Amino acid sequence: MVVMRDVAIAKSEFVPDQKAITKVQDFQELPELFEYCSLPQIVQYVKCFTGPNIMSMHTMLINKPPDAGKKTSRHPMHQDLHYFPFRPADRIVCAWTAMERIDRSNGCLVVLPGTHTGELKQHDYPEWEGGVNKMYHGVRDYDPSLPRVHLTMEKGDTVFFHPILIHGSGMNRTAGFRKAISCHYASSDCYYIDVKGTTQENIEKEVIELALKRYGVEEILLKDAWMAKGRLVQGERINL
Ligand SMILES: CCCCCCCCCCCCCCCCC(=O)SCCNC(=O)CCNC(=O)[C@H](O)C(C)(C)COP(=O)(O)OP(=O)(O)OC[C@H]1O[C@@H](n2cnc3c(N)ncnc32)[C@H](O)[C@@H]1OP(=O)(O)O
Ligand SMILES: O=C(O)CCC(=O)C(=O)O
């Protein structure tokens, strides 16, 4: 499990406590939270994309904090496939569930409809004055005139989306923490790819650096991190 603090808070004099937490990531070892990933109400839709052999690959409890004034609570527009060294993209799907009413005031999801039929684009850190959270890469060039849809969701509403869909989330202008839970699923029939020489090389480099700094792990590849994080939800574990 990784507990992440917002960069504006982590890099301030603020004494870290639970109020600083922006995200709990990789909760696959925590049964109470992992139960979300196998809820029949969710899995019945996930299956339509993955087929019967379902893996949870990435889990997050997102606790978007009230913005400390630097707009760091935003999540830049990105494609989740940028982080994934497995394919095919059509066998990967994210389920994202609002844990309370979420609208533009507390930083709802923003999507560019139809972009899931495009290609994976180059991602980099956006040049934001107030700082950017670690590994929050953004799509380098997308057409800013493309229509945007802000997803207003009620508590318990779930959206399912494709890993090539360009999406992000806005600033939390309220005083409360905006909570959502999500799981990225993939078919265990998916296969790992080598990202060397691709647009994903930069995220692999960061993961390798982080694995060394945090865990003292040397000589890993992006796919090794994912192999360690993946858990079977249903069916048979095949390639992943
Ligand atoms: C062997 C297994 C390795 C596993 C790694 C696998 C990672 C795979 C990533 C997959 C992401 C998939 C996502 C798909 C969906 C899209 C997204 O969610 S994108 C966002 C993904 N972001 C992350 O995954 C970031 C995860 N967070 C962390 O790794 C850590 O919380 C951390 C940000 C590195 C902070 O670690 P920690 O060790 O607890 O922190 P400190 O020791 O206090 O600080 C270290 C250093 O980092 C600075 N810092 C702290 N918080 C932040 C922050 N939020 N943003 C930027 N920088 C931060 C802190 O100031 C310290 O800096 P210094 O210069 O070293 O002093
Ligand atoms: O919950 C959010 O604010 C955005 C989450 C998101 O876009 C992601 O993690 O890929």
PDB file of C-alpha atoms and ligand atoms in Angstrom:
ATOM      1  CA  MET A   1       0.000   0.000   0.000  1.00  0.00           C
ATOM      2  CA  VAL A   2       1.306   3.463  -0.882  1.00  0.00           C
ATOM      3  CA  VAL A   3       0.072   6.492   1.047  1.00  0.00           C
ATOM      4  CA  MET A   4       0.502   9.634  -0.971  1.00  0.00           C
ATOM      5  CA  ARG A   5       0.326  13.262   0.143  1.00  0.00           C
ATOM      6  CA  ASP A   6      -0.433  16.191  -2.113  1.00  0.00           C
ATOM      7  CA  VAL A   7       2.796  17.774  -3.312  1.00  0.00           C
ATOM      8  CA  ALA A   8       1.820  21.218  -1.978  1.00  0.00           C
ATOM      9  CA  ILE A   9       1.363  19.709   1.488  1.00  0.00           C
ATOM     10  CA  ALA A  10       4.258  17.220   1.338  1.00  0.00           C
ATOM     11  CA  LYS A  11       6.705  19.972   0.425  1.00  0.00           C
ATOM     12  CA  SER A  12       5.415  22.482   3.007  1.00  0.00           C
ATOM     13  CA  GLU A  13       6.098  22.860   6.709  1.00  0.00           C
ATOM     14  CA  PHE A  14       2.731  21.229   7.357  1.00  0.00           C
ATOM     15  CA  VAL A  15       3.009  18.420   9.909  1.00  0.00           C
ATOM     16  CA  PRO A  16       1.951  15.319   8.013  1.00  0.00           C
ATOM     17  CA  ASP A  17      -1.086  13.600   9.449  1.00  0.00           C
ATOM     18  CA  GLN A  18      -4.065  11.797   8.005  1.00  0.00           C
ATOM     19  CA  LYS A  19      -5.532  15.093   6.795  1.00  0.00           C
ATOM     20  CA  ALA A  20      -2.679  15.445   4.317  1.00  0.00           C
ATOM     21  CA  ILE A  21      -3.449  12.190   2.520  1.00  0.00           C
ATOM     22  CA  THR A  22      -4.439  12.569  -1.107  1.00  0.00           C
ATOM     23  CA  LYS A  23      -4.428   8.938  -2.129  1.00  0.00           C
ATOM     24  CA  VAL A  24      -4.070   5.396  -0.845  1.00  0.00           C
ATOM     25  CA  GLN A  25      -2.770   3.336  -3.710  1.00  0.00           C
ATOM     26  CA  ASP A  26      -2.273  -0.406  -4.155  1.00  0.00           C
ATOM     27  CA  PHE A  27      -4.729  -1.634  -1.551  1.00  0.00           C
ATOM     28  CA  GLN A  28      -4.900  -5.132  -3.051  1.00  0.00           C
ATOM     29  CA  GLU A  29      -3.580  -6.614   0.220  1.00  0.00           C
ATOM     30  CA  LEU A  30      -6.303  -4.994   2.353  1.00  0.00           C
ATOM     31  CA  PRO A  31      -9.369  -7.271   2.282  1.00  0.00           C
ATOM     32  CA  GLU A  32     -11.910  -4.596   3.315  1.00  0.00           C
ATOM     33  CA  LEU A  33     -10.910  -2.302   0.461  1.00  0.00           C
ATOM     34  CA  PHE A  34     -10.139  -5.032  -2.055  1.00  0.00           C
ATOM     35  CA  GLU A  35     -13.732  -6.238  -1.693  1.00  0.00           C
ATOM     36  CA  TYR A  36     -14.640  -3.291  -3.954  1.00  0.00           C
ATOM     37  CA  CYS A  37     -12.780  -4.961  -6.841  1.00  0.00           C
ATOM     38  CA  SER A  38     -14.916  -8.086  -6.715  1.00  0.00           C
ATOM     39  CA  LEU A  39     -18.338  -6.516  -6.180  1.00  0.00           C
ATOM     40  CA  PRO A  40     -20.747  -8.311  -8.540  1.00  0.00           C
ATOM     41  CA  GLN A  41     -22.368  -4.981  -9.429  1.00  0.00           C
ATOM     42  CA  ILE A  42     -18.994  -3.836 -10.817  1.00  0.00           C
ATOM     43  CA  VAL A  43     -17.617  -7.107 -12.172  1.00  0.00           C
ATOM     44  CA  GLN A  44     -20.702  -7.792 -14.315  1.00  0.00           C
ATOM     45  CA  TYR A  45     -19.718  -4.776 -16.473  1.00  0.00           C
ATOM     46  CA  VAL A  46     -15.950  -5.310 -16.260  1.00  0.00           C
ATOM     47  CA  LYS A  47     -16.411  -8.786 -17.802  1.00  0.00           C
ATOM     48  CA  CYS A  48     -17.819  -7.209 -20.954  1.00  0.00           C
ATOM     49  CA  PHE A  49     -14.356  -5.754 -21.580  1.00  0.00           C
ATOM     50  CA  THR A  50     -12.011  -8.317 -20.059  1.00  0.00           C
ATOM     51  CA  GLY A  51     -13.826 -11.586 -20.597  1.00  0.00           C
ATOM     52  CA  PRO A  52     -13.857 -14.230 -17.826  1.00  0.00           C
ATOM     53  CA  ASN A  53     -10.211 -14.053 -16.649  1.00  0.00           C
ATOM     54  CA  ILE A  54     -10.135 -10.855 -14.641  1.00  0.00           C
ATOM     55  CA  MET A  55      -7.151  -9.282 -12.891  1.00  0.00           C
ATOM     56  CA  SER A  56      -7.126  -6.189 -10.750  1.00  0.00           C
ATOM     57  CA  MET A  57      -3.980  -4.298 -11.759  1.00  0.00           C
ATOM     58  CA  HIS A  58      -4.201  -0.940 -10.031  1.00  0.00           C
ATOM     59  CA  THR A  59      -6.256   0.132  -7.010  1.00  0.00           C
ATOM     60  CA  MET A  60      -6.790   3.607  -5.588  1.00  0.00           C
ATOM     61  CA  LEU A  61      -8.781   5.291  -2.840  1.00  0.00           C
ATOM     62  CA  ILE A  62      -8.585   8.897  -3.923  1.00  0.00           C
ATOM     63  CA  ASN A  63      -9.064  11.539  -1.243  1.00  0.00           C
ATOM     64  CA  LYS A  64      -8.621  14.750  -3.246  1.00  0.00           C
ATOM     65  CA  PRO A  65      -7.786  17.368  -0.620  1.00  0.00           C
ATOM     66  CA  PRO A  66      -9.098  20.909  -0.407  1.00  0.00           C
ATOM     67  CA  ASP A  67      -6.686  22.796  -2.653  1.00  0.00           C
ATOM     68  CA  ALA A  68      -3.946  24.485  -0.646  1.00  0.00           C
ATOM     69  CA  GLY A  69      -4.079  27.394  -3.131  1.00  0.00           C
ATOM     70  CA  LYS A  70      -1.569  26.094  -5.673  1.00  0.00           C
ATOM     71  CA  LYS A  71      -4.024  24.145  -7.858  1.00  0.00           C
ATOM     72  CA  THR A  72      -2.050  20.968  -7.175  1.00  0.00           C
ATOM     73  CA  SER A  73      -5.273  19.095  -6.436  1.00  0.00           C
ATOM     74  CA  ARG A  74      -5.880  18.958 -10.193  1.00  0.00           C
ATOM     75  CA  HIS A  75      -5.039  15.788 -12.084  1.00  0.00           C
ATOM     76  CA  PRO A  76      -3.648  16.659 -15.533  1.00  0.00           C
ATOM     77  CA  MET A  77      -5.331  15.293 -18.649  1.00  0.00           C
ATOM     78  CA  HIS A  78      -3.818  11.895 -19.358  1.00  0.00           C
ATOM     79  CA  GLN A  79      -4.340   8.405 -20.766  1.00  0.00           C
ATOM     80  CA  ASP A  80      -3.976   5.618 -18.213  1.00  0.00           C
ATOM     81  CA  LEU A  81      -2.346   3.338 -20.798  1.00  0.00           C
ATOM     82  CA  HIS A  82       0.763   5.516 -20.434  1.00  0.00           C
ATOM     83  CA  TYR A  83       1.382   3.684 -17.121  1.00  0.00           C
ATOM     84  CA  PHE A  84       0.553   0.180 -18.352  1.00  0.00           C
ATOM     85  CA  PRO A  85       3.131  -2.105 -20.000  1.00  0.00           C
ATOM     86  CA  PHE A  86       0.448  -4.578 -21.074  1.00  0.00           C
ATOM     87  CA  ARG A  87      -1.831  -4.922 -24.052  1.00  0.00           C
ATOM     88  CA  PRO A  88      -4.250  -5.041 -25.788  1.00  0.00           C
ATOM     89  CA  ALA A  89      -5.762  -1.781 -24.542  1.00  0.00           C
ATOM     90  CA  ASP A  90      -9.282  -2.948 -25.374  1.00  0.00           C
ATOM     91  CA  ARG A  91      -9.009  -5.629 -22.659  1.00  0.00           C
ATOM     92  CA  ILE A  92      -8.298  -3.059 -19.932  1.00  0.00           C
ATOM     93  CA  VAL A  93     -10.971  -1.029 -18.161  1.00  0.00           C
ATOM     94  CA  CYS A  94     -11.173   1.301 -15.186  1.00  0.00           C
ATOM     95  CA  ALA A  95     -14.105   1.351 -12.753  1.00  0.00           C
ATOM     96  CA  TRP A  96     -14.261   4.630 -10.806  1.00  0.00           C
ATOM     97  CA  THR A  97     -16.924   5.039  -8.118  1.00  0.00           C
ATOM     98  CA  ALA A  98     -17.928   8.284  -6.436  1.00  0.00           C
ATOM     99  CA  MET A  99     -18.081   7.884  -2.645  1.00  0.00           C
ATOM    100  CA  GLU A 100     -20.075  11.107  -2.284  1.00  0.00           C
ATOM    101  CA  ARG A 101     -21.610  13.657  -4.645  1.00  0.00           C
ATOM    102  CA  ILE A 102     -18.859  14.860  -6.976  1.00  0.00           C
ATOM    103  CA  ASP A 103     -19.257  17.848  -9.260  1.00  0.00           C
ATOM    104  CA  ARG A 104     -17.173  20.720 -10.579  1.00  0.00           C
ATOM    105  CA  SER A 105     -16.906  22.333  -7.140  1.00  0.00           C
ATOM    106  CA  ASN A 106     -14.920  19.462  -5.616  1.00  0.00           C
ATOM    107  CA  GLY A 107     -13.010  18.400  -8.727  1.00  0.00           C
ATOM    108  CA  CYS A 108     -14.977  15.906 -10.765  1.00  0.00           C
ATOM    109  CA  LEU A 109     -13.609  13.793 -13.602  1.00  0.00           C
ATOM    110  CA  VAL A 110     -13.277  15.593 -16.930  1.00  0.00           C
ATOM    111  CA  VAL A 111     -13.223  13.536 -20.125  1.00  0.00           C
ATOM    112  CA  LEU A 112     -12.691  14.172 -23.833  1.00  0.00           C
ATOM    113  CA  PRO A 113     -15.326  11.902 -25.379  1.00  0.00           C
ATOM    114  CA  GLY A 114     -14.235   9.761 -28.330  1.00  0.00           C
ATOM    115  CA  THR A 115     -10.501  10.036 -27.634  1.00  0.00           C
ATOM    116  CA  HIS A 116     -10.417   6.353 -26.648  1.00  0.00           C
ATOM    117  CA  THR A 117     -10.323   5.516 -30.367  1.00  0.00           C
ATOM    118  CA  GLY A 118      -7.018   7.395 -30.775  1.00  0.00           C
ATOM    119  CA  GLU A 119      -3.401   6.500 -30.100  1.00  0.00           C
ATOM    120  CA  LEU A 120      -1.325   6.574 -26.936  1.00  0.00           C
ATOM    121  CA  LYS A 121       0.341  10.003 -26.836  1.00  0.00           C
ATOM    122  CA  GLN A 122       3.561  11.349 -25.360  1.00  0.00           C
ATOM    123  CA  HIS A 123       3.169  12.271 -21.658  1.00  0.00           C
ATOM    124  CA  ASP A 124       5.323  14.594 -19.535  1.00  0.00           C
ATOM    125  CA  TYR A 125       4.978  16.644 -16.362  1.00  0.00           C
ATOM    126  CA  PRO A 126       2.814  19.688 -17.087  1.00  0.00           C
ATOM    127  CA  GLU A 127       4.490  23.016 -16.463  1.00  0.00           C
ATOM    128  CA  TRP A 128       2.349  24.101 -13.524  1.00  0.00           C
ATOM    129  CA  GLU A 129       3.619  26.958 -11.403  1.00  0.00           C
ATOM    130  CA  GLY A 130       2.376  25.517  -8.115  1.00  0.00           C
ATOM    131  CA  GLY A 131       3.977  22.084  -8.646  1.00  0.00           C
ATOM    132  CA  VAL A 132       2.717  18.710  -9.830  1.00  0.00           C
ATOM    133  CA  ASN A 133       2.244  15.490  -7.906  1.00  0.00           C
ATOM    134  CA  LYS A 134       4.768  12.729  -8.418  1.00  0.00           C
ATOM    135  CA  MET A 135       4.050  10.692 -11.566  1.00  0.00           C
ATOM    136  CA  TYR A 136       1.070  12.841 -12.533  1.00  0.00           C
ATOM    137  CA  HIS A 137       2.099  13.062 -16.164  1.00  0.00           C
ATOM    138  CA  GLY A 138      -0.109  14.837 -18.669  1.00  0.00           C
ATOM    139  CA  VAL A 139      -0.696  14.419 -22.399  1.00  0.00           C
ATOM    140  CA  ARG A 140       1.771  16.721 -24.092  1.00  0.00           C
ATOM    141  CA  ASP A 141      -0.412  17.789 -27.008  1.00  0.00           C
ATOM    142  CA  TYR A 142      -4.121  17.410 -27.329  1.00  0.00           C
ATOM    143  CA  ASP A 143      -6.542  19.660 -29.090  1.00  0.00           C
ATOM    144  CA  PRO A 144      -7.761  22.090 -26.382  1.00  0.00           C
ATOM    145  CA  SER A 145     -10.828  22.883 -28.475  1.00  0.00           C
ATOM    146  CA  LEU A 146     -12.121  19.281 -28.188  1.00  0.00           C
ATOM    147  CA  PRO A 147     -15.404  19.174 -26.264  1.00  0.00           C
ATOM    148  CA  ARG A 148     -15.024  18.373 -22.561  1.00  0.00           C
ATOM    149  CA  VAL A 149     -17.561  16.603 -20.419  1.00  0.00           C
ATOM    150  CA  HIS A 150     -17.585  17.138 -16.652  1.00  0.00           C
ATOM    151  CA  LEU A 151     -18.941  14.049 -14.929  1.00  0.00           C
ATOM    152  CA  THR A 152     -21.299  15.015 -12.132  1.00  0.00           C
ATOM    153  CA  MET A 153     -21.837  11.871 -10.092  1.00  0.00           C
ATOM    154  CA  GLU A 154     -23.907  10.947  -7.063  1.00  0.00           C
ATOM    155  CA  LYS A 155     -22.632   8.775  -4.213  1.00  0.00           C
ATOM    156  CA  GLY A 156     -22.259   5.210  -5.539  1.00  0.00           C
ATOM    157  CA  ASP A 157     -22.338   6.135  -9.226  1.00  0.00           C
ATOM    158  CA  THR A 158     -19.675   4.306 -11.216  1.00  0.00           C
ATOM    159  CA  VAL A 159     -18.107   5.165 -14.538  1.00  0.00           C
ATOM    160  CA  PHE A 160     -16.219   2.592 -16.647  1.00  0.00           C
ATOM    161  CA  PHE A 161     -13.626   3.905 -19.054  1.00  0.00           C
ATOM    162  CA  HIS A 162     -11.065   2.848 -21.653  1.00  0.00           C
ATOM    163  CA  PRO A 163      -7.315   3.344 -20.938  1.00  0.00           C
ATOM    164  CA  ILE A 164      -6.834   5.524 -24.022  1.00  0.00           C
ATOM    165  CA  LEU A 165      -9.590   7.952 -23.047  1.00  0.00           C
ATOM    166  CA  ILE A 166      -8.056  11.360 -22.301  1.00  0.00           C
ATOM    167  CA  HIS A 167      -9.276  12.410 -18.870  1.00  0.00           C
ATOM    168  CA  GLY A 168      -8.259  14.234 -15.703  1.00  0.00           C
ATOM    169  CA  SER A 169      -9.896  16.016 -12.804  1.00  0.00           C
ATOM    170  CA  GLY A 170     -10.324  19.573 -11.625  1.00  0.00           C
ATOM    171  CA  MET A 171      -9.327  21.525  -8.564  1.00  0.00           C
ATOM    172  CA  ASN A 172     -11.141  20.879  -5.280  1.00  0.00           C
ATOM    173  CA  ARG A 173     -12.501  24.316  -4.366  1.00  0.00           C
ATOM    174  CA  THR A 174     -14.396  23.053  -1.305  1.00  0.00           C
ATOM    175  CA  ALA A 175     -13.207  22.601   2.271  1.00  0.00           C
ATOM    176  CA  GLY A 176     -13.878  18.852   2.236  1.00  0.00           C
ATOM    177  CA  PHE A 177     -11.925  15.876   0.917  1.00  0.00           C
ATOM    178  CA  ARG A 178     -13.423  14.472  -2.321  1.00  0.00           C
ATOM    179  CA  LYS A 179     -13.509  10.688  -2.131  1.00  0.00           C
ATOM    180  CA  ALA A 180     -13.608   8.107  -4.907  1.00  0.00           C
ATOM    181  CA  ILE A 181     -12.491   4.487  -5.196  1.00  0.00           C
ATOM    182  CA  SER A 182     -11.225   2.848  -8.341  1.00  0.00           C
ATOM    183  CA  CYS A 183      -9.798  -0.300  -9.820  1.00  0.00           C
ATOM    184  CA  HIS A 184      -8.101  -0.832 -13.166  1.00  0.00           C
ATOM    185  CA  TYR A 185      -8.856  -4.296 -14.471  1.00  0.00           C
ATOM    186  CA  ALA A 186      -7.261  -6.266 -17.278  1.00  0.00           C
ATOM    187  CA  SER A 187      -7.844  -9.636 -18.836  1.00  0.00           C
ATOM    188  CA  SER A 188      -5.203 -12.074 -17.621  1.00  0.00           C
ATOM    189  CA  ASP A 189      -4.847 -13.019 -21.312  1.00  0.00           C
ATOM    190  CA  CYS A 190      -3.154  -9.650 -21.847  1.00  0.00           C
ATOM    191  CA  TYR A 191       0.606  -9.778 -22.420  1.00  0.00           C
ATOM    192  CA  TYR A 192       3.464  -7.592 -21.227  1.00  0.00           C
ATOM    193  CA  ILE A 193       5.374  -5.413 -23.648  1.00  0.00           C
ATOM    194  CA  ASP A 194       8.865  -3.931 -23.491  1.00  0.00           C
ATOM    195  CA  VAL A 195       8.437  -0.153 -23.306  1.00  0.00           C
ATOM    196  CA  LYS A 196      12.037   0.619 -24.259  1.00  0.00           C
ATOM    197  CA  GLY A 197      12.073   3.000 -27.211  1.00  0.00           C
ATOM    198  CA  THR A 198       8.401   3.948 -26.745  1.00  0.00           C
ATOM    199  CA  THR A 199       6.693   7.017 -25.277  1.00  0.00           C
ATOM    200  CA  GLN A 200       6.408   5.039 -21.998  1.00  0.00           C
ATOM    201  CA  GLU A 201      10.149   5.000 -21.381  1.00  0.00           C
ATOM    202  CA  ASN A 202       9.939   8.061 -19.083  1.00  0.00           C
ATOM    203  CA  ILE A 203       7.447   6.471 -16.670  1.00  0.00           C
ATOM    204  CA  GLU A 204       9.504   3.262 -16.567  1.00  0.00           C
ATOM    205  CA  LYS A 205      12.551   5.321 -15.601  1.00  0.00           C
ATOM    206  CA  GLU A 206      10.639   6.954 -12.725  1.00  0.00           C
ATOM    207  CA  VAL A 207       9.301   3.654 -11.430  1.00  0.00           C
ATOM    208  CA  ILE A 208      12.807   2.153 -11.494  1.00  0.00           C
ATOM    209  CA  GLU A 209      14.165   5.151  -9.543  1.00  0.00           C
ATOM    210  CA  LEU A 210      11.332   4.943  -7.020  1.00  0.00           C
ATOM    211  CA  ALA A 211      11.740   1.184  -6.539  1.00  0.00           C
ATOM    212  CA  LEU A 212      15.427   1.714  -5.771  1.00  0.00           C
ATOM    213  CA  LYS A 213      14.866   4.666  -3.423  1.00  0.00           C
ATOM    214  CA  ARG A 214      11.879   3.310  -1.506  1.00  0.00           C
ATOM    215  CA  TYR A 215      12.460  -0.433  -1.542  1.00  0.00           C
ATOM    216  CA  GLY A 216      16.139  -0.824  -2.458  1.00  0.00           C
ATOM    217  CA  VAL A 217      15.046  -2.958  -5.428  1.00  0.00           C
ATOM    218  CA  GLU A 218      17.501  -2.997  -8.311  1.00  0.00           C
ATOM    219  CA  GLU A 219      17.156  -4.189 -11.865  1.00  0.00           C
ATOM    220  CA  ILE A 220      13.420  -4.083 -12.245  1.00  0.00           C
ATOM    221  CA  LEU A 221      11.380  -3.196 -15.287  1.00  0.00           C
ATOM    222  CA  LEU A 222       7.995  -1.493 -15.390  1.00  0.00           C
ATOM    223  CA  LYS A 223       6.363  -4.842 -16.016  1.00  0.00           C
ATOM    224  CA  ASP A 224       7.889  -6.349 -12.835  1.00  0.00           C
ATOM    225  CA  ALA A 225       6.122  -3.705 -10.722  1.00  0.00           C
ATOM    226  CA  TRP A 226       2.831  -4.563 -12.401  1.00  0.00           C
ATOM    227  CA  MET A 227       3.370  -8.287 -12.059  1.00  0.00           C
ATOM    228  CA  ALA A 228       3.790  -7.758  -8.312  1.00  0.00           C
ATOM    229  CA  LYS A 229       0.689  -5.553  -8.023  1.00  0.00           C
ATOM    230  CA  GLY A 230      -1.731  -7.681 -10.079  1.00  0.00           C
ATOM    231  CA  ARG A 231      -4.284  -9.889  -8.294  1.00  0.00           C
ATOM    232  CA  LEU A 232      -6.753 -12.396  -9.693  1.00  0.00           C
ATOM    233  CA  VAL A 233     -10.385 -11.364  -9.239  1.00  0.00           C
ATOM    234  CA  GLN A 234     -12.076 -14.119 -11.205  1.00  0.00           C
ATOM    235  CA  GLY A 235     -11.163 -16.973 -13.586  1.00  0.00           C
ATOM    236  CA  GLU A 236      -7.585 -18.045 -14.236  1.00  0.00           C
ATOM    237  CA  ARG A 237      -4.294 -16.111 -14.029  1.00  0.00           C
ATOM    238  CA  ILE A 238      -2.672 -16.654 -17.427  1.00  0.00           C
ATOM    239  CA  ASN A 239      -0.069 -14.129 -18.654  1.00  0.00           C
ATOM    240  CA  LEU A 240      -0.236 -11.160 -16.313  1.00  0.00           C
TER     241      LEU A 240
HETATM  242  C1  LIG B   1       8.903  -2.635  -6.549  1.00  0.00           C
HETATM  243  C2  LIG B   1       7.549  -1.993  -6.759  1.00  0.00           C
HETATM  244  C3  LIG B   1       7.606  -0.582  -7.231  1.00  0.00           C
HETATM  245  C4  LIG B   1       6.203  -0.151  -7.436  1.00  0.00           C
HETATM  246  C5  LIG B   1       6.056   1.168  -8.112  1.00  0.00           C
HETATM  247  C6  LIG B   1       4.837   1.110  -8.986  1.00  0.00           C
HETATM  248  C7  LIG B   1       4.338   2.495  -9.386  1.00  0.00           C
HETATM  249  C8  LIG B   1       3.450   2.373 -10.546  1.00  0.00           C
HETATM  250  C9  LIG B   1       2.742   3.653 -10.792  1.00  0.00           C
HETATM  251  C10 LIG B   1       1.500   3.307 -11.446  1.00  0.00           C
HETATM  252  C11 LIG B   1       0.528   4.405 -11.572  1.00  0.00           C
HETATM  253  C12 LIG B   1      -0.628   3.912 -12.387  1.00  0.00           C
HETATM  254  C13 LIG B   1      -1.636   4.976 -12.473  1.00  0.00           C
HETATM  255  C14 LIG B   1      -2.752   4.789 -13.374  1.00  0.00           C
HETATM  256  C15 LIG B   1      -3.684   5.878 -13.045  1.00  0.00           C
HETATM  257  C16 LIG B   1      -3.095   7.292 -13.139  1.00  0.00           C
HETATM  258  C17 LIG B   1      -2.439   7.775 -11.865  1.00  0.00           C
HETATM  259  O1  LIG B   1      -2.851   7.550 -10.778  1.00  0.00           O
HETATM  260  S1  LIG B   1      -1.069   8.740 -12.025  1.00  0.00           S
HETATM  261  C18 LIG B   1      -0.392   9.002 -10.473  1.00  0.00           C
HETATM  262  C19 LIG B   1       0.493   7.939 -10.082  1.00  0.00           C
HETATM  263  N1  LIG B   1       1.257   8.410  -9.002  1.00  0.00           N
HETATM  264  C20 LIG B   1       1.848   7.606  -8.214  1.00  0.00           C
HETATM  265  O2  LIG B   1       1.773   6.434  -8.391  1.00  0.00           O
HETATM  266  C21 LIG B   1       2.641   8.216  -7.115  1.00  0.00           C
HETATM  267  C22 LIG B   1       2.698   7.278  -5.984  1.00  0.00           C
HETATM  268  N2  LIG B   1       3.248   7.924  -4.831  1.00  0.00           N
HETATM  269  C23 LIG B   1       4.430   7.670  -4.364  1.00  0.00           C
HETATM  270  O3  LIG B   1       5.129   6.898  -4.913  1.00  0.00           O
HETATM  271  C24 LIG B   1       4.840   8.337  -3.073  1.00  0.00           C
HETATM  272  O4  LIG B   1       3.752   8.699  -2.334  1.00  0.00           O
HETATM  273  C25 LIG B   1       5.789   9.561  -3.227  1.00  0.00           C
HETATM  274  C26 LIG B   1       5.100  10.668  -3.975  1.00  0.00           C
HETATM  275  C27 LIG B   1       7.070   9.185  -3.940  1.00  0.00           C
HETATM  276  C28 LIG B   1       6.156  10.013  -1.821  1.00  0.00           C
HETATM  277  O5  LIG B   1       6.799   8.943  -1.189  1.00  0.00           O
HETATM  278  P1  LIG B   1       7.272   8.947   0.327  1.00  0.00           P
HETATM  279  O6  LIG B   1       8.453   8.031   0.374  1.00  0.00           O
HETATM  280  O7  LIG B   1       6.163   8.626   1.240  1.00  0.00           O
HETATM  281  O8  LIG B   1       7.566  10.415   0.581  1.00  0.00           O
HETATM  282  P2  LIG B   1       8.631  11.150   1.340  1.00  0.00           P
HETATM  283  O9  LIG B   1       9.741  10.272   1.852  1.00  0.00           O
HETATM  284  O10 LIG B   1       7.886  11.951   2.317  1.00  0.00           O
HETATM  285  O11 LIG B   1       9.229  12.068   0.217  1.00  0.00           O
HETATM  286  C29 LIG B   1      10.127  11.594  -0.750  1.00  0.00           C
HETATM  287  C30 LIG B   1      10.356  12.757  -1.725  1.00  0.00           C
HETATM  288  O12 LIG B   1       9.174  12.903  -2.537  1.00  0.00           O
HETATM  289  C31 LIG B   1       8.630  14.215  -2.359  1.00  0.00           C
HETATM  290  N3  LIG B   1       7.202  14.101  -2.416  1.00  0.00           N
HETATM  291  C32 LIG B   1       6.366  13.610  -1.478  1.00  0.00           C
HETATM  292  N4  LIG B   1       5.134  13.590  -1.925  1.00  0.00           N
HETATM  293  C33 LIG B   1       5.189  14.079  -3.177  1.00  0.00           C
HETATM  294  C34 LIG B   1       4.221  14.281  -4.155  1.00  0.00           C
HETATM  295  N5  LIG B   1       2.953  14.009  -3.948  1.00  0.00           N
HETATM  296  N6  LIG B   1       4.621  14.754  -5.347  1.00  0.00           N
HETATM  297  C35 LIG B   1       5.913  15.060  -5.590  1.00  0.00           C
HETATM  298  N7  LIG B   1       6.873  14.858  -4.711  1.00  0.00           N
HETATM  299  C36 LIG B   1       6.499  14.384  -3.510  1.00  0.00           C
HETATM  300  C37 LIG B   1       9.137  14.675  -1.027  1.00  0.00           C
HETATM  301  O13 LIG B   1       9.142  16.057  -0.939  1.00  0.00           O
HETATM  302  C38 LIG B   1      10.544  14.095  -1.058  1.00  0.00           C
HETATM  303  O14 LIG B   1      11.333  14.865  -1.910  1.00  0.00           O
HETATM  304  P3  LIG B   1      12.896  15.038  -1.713  1.00  0.00           P
HETATM  305  O15 LIG B   1      13.301  15.954  -2.815  1.00  0.00           O
HETATM  306  O16 LIG B   1      13.509  13.651  -1.850  1.00  0.00           O
HETATM  307  O17 LIG B   1      13.040  15.605  -0.354  1.00  0.00           O
HETATM  308  O1  LIG B   2      -9.863  10.849  -9.179  1.00  0.00           O
HETATM  309  C1  LIG B   2      -9.287  11.696  -9.820  1.00  0.00           C
HETATM  310  O2  LIG B   2      -9.212  12.842  -9.446  1.00  0.00           O
HETATM  311  C2  LIG B   2      -8.629  11.371 -11.132  1.00  0.00           C
HETATM  312  C3  LIG B   2      -8.224   9.975 -11.203  1.00  0.00           C
HETATM  313  C4  LIG B   2      -7.563   9.643 -12.492  1.00  0.00           C
HETATM  314  O3  LIG B   2      -7.735  10.273 -13.480  1.00  0.00           O
HETATM  315  C5  LIG B   2      -6.660   8.519 -12.541  1.00  0.00           C
HETATM  316  O4  LIG B   2      -6.181   8.101 -11.494  1.00  0.00           O
HETATM  317  O5  LIG B   2      -6.368   8.043 -13.643  1.00  0.00           O
END
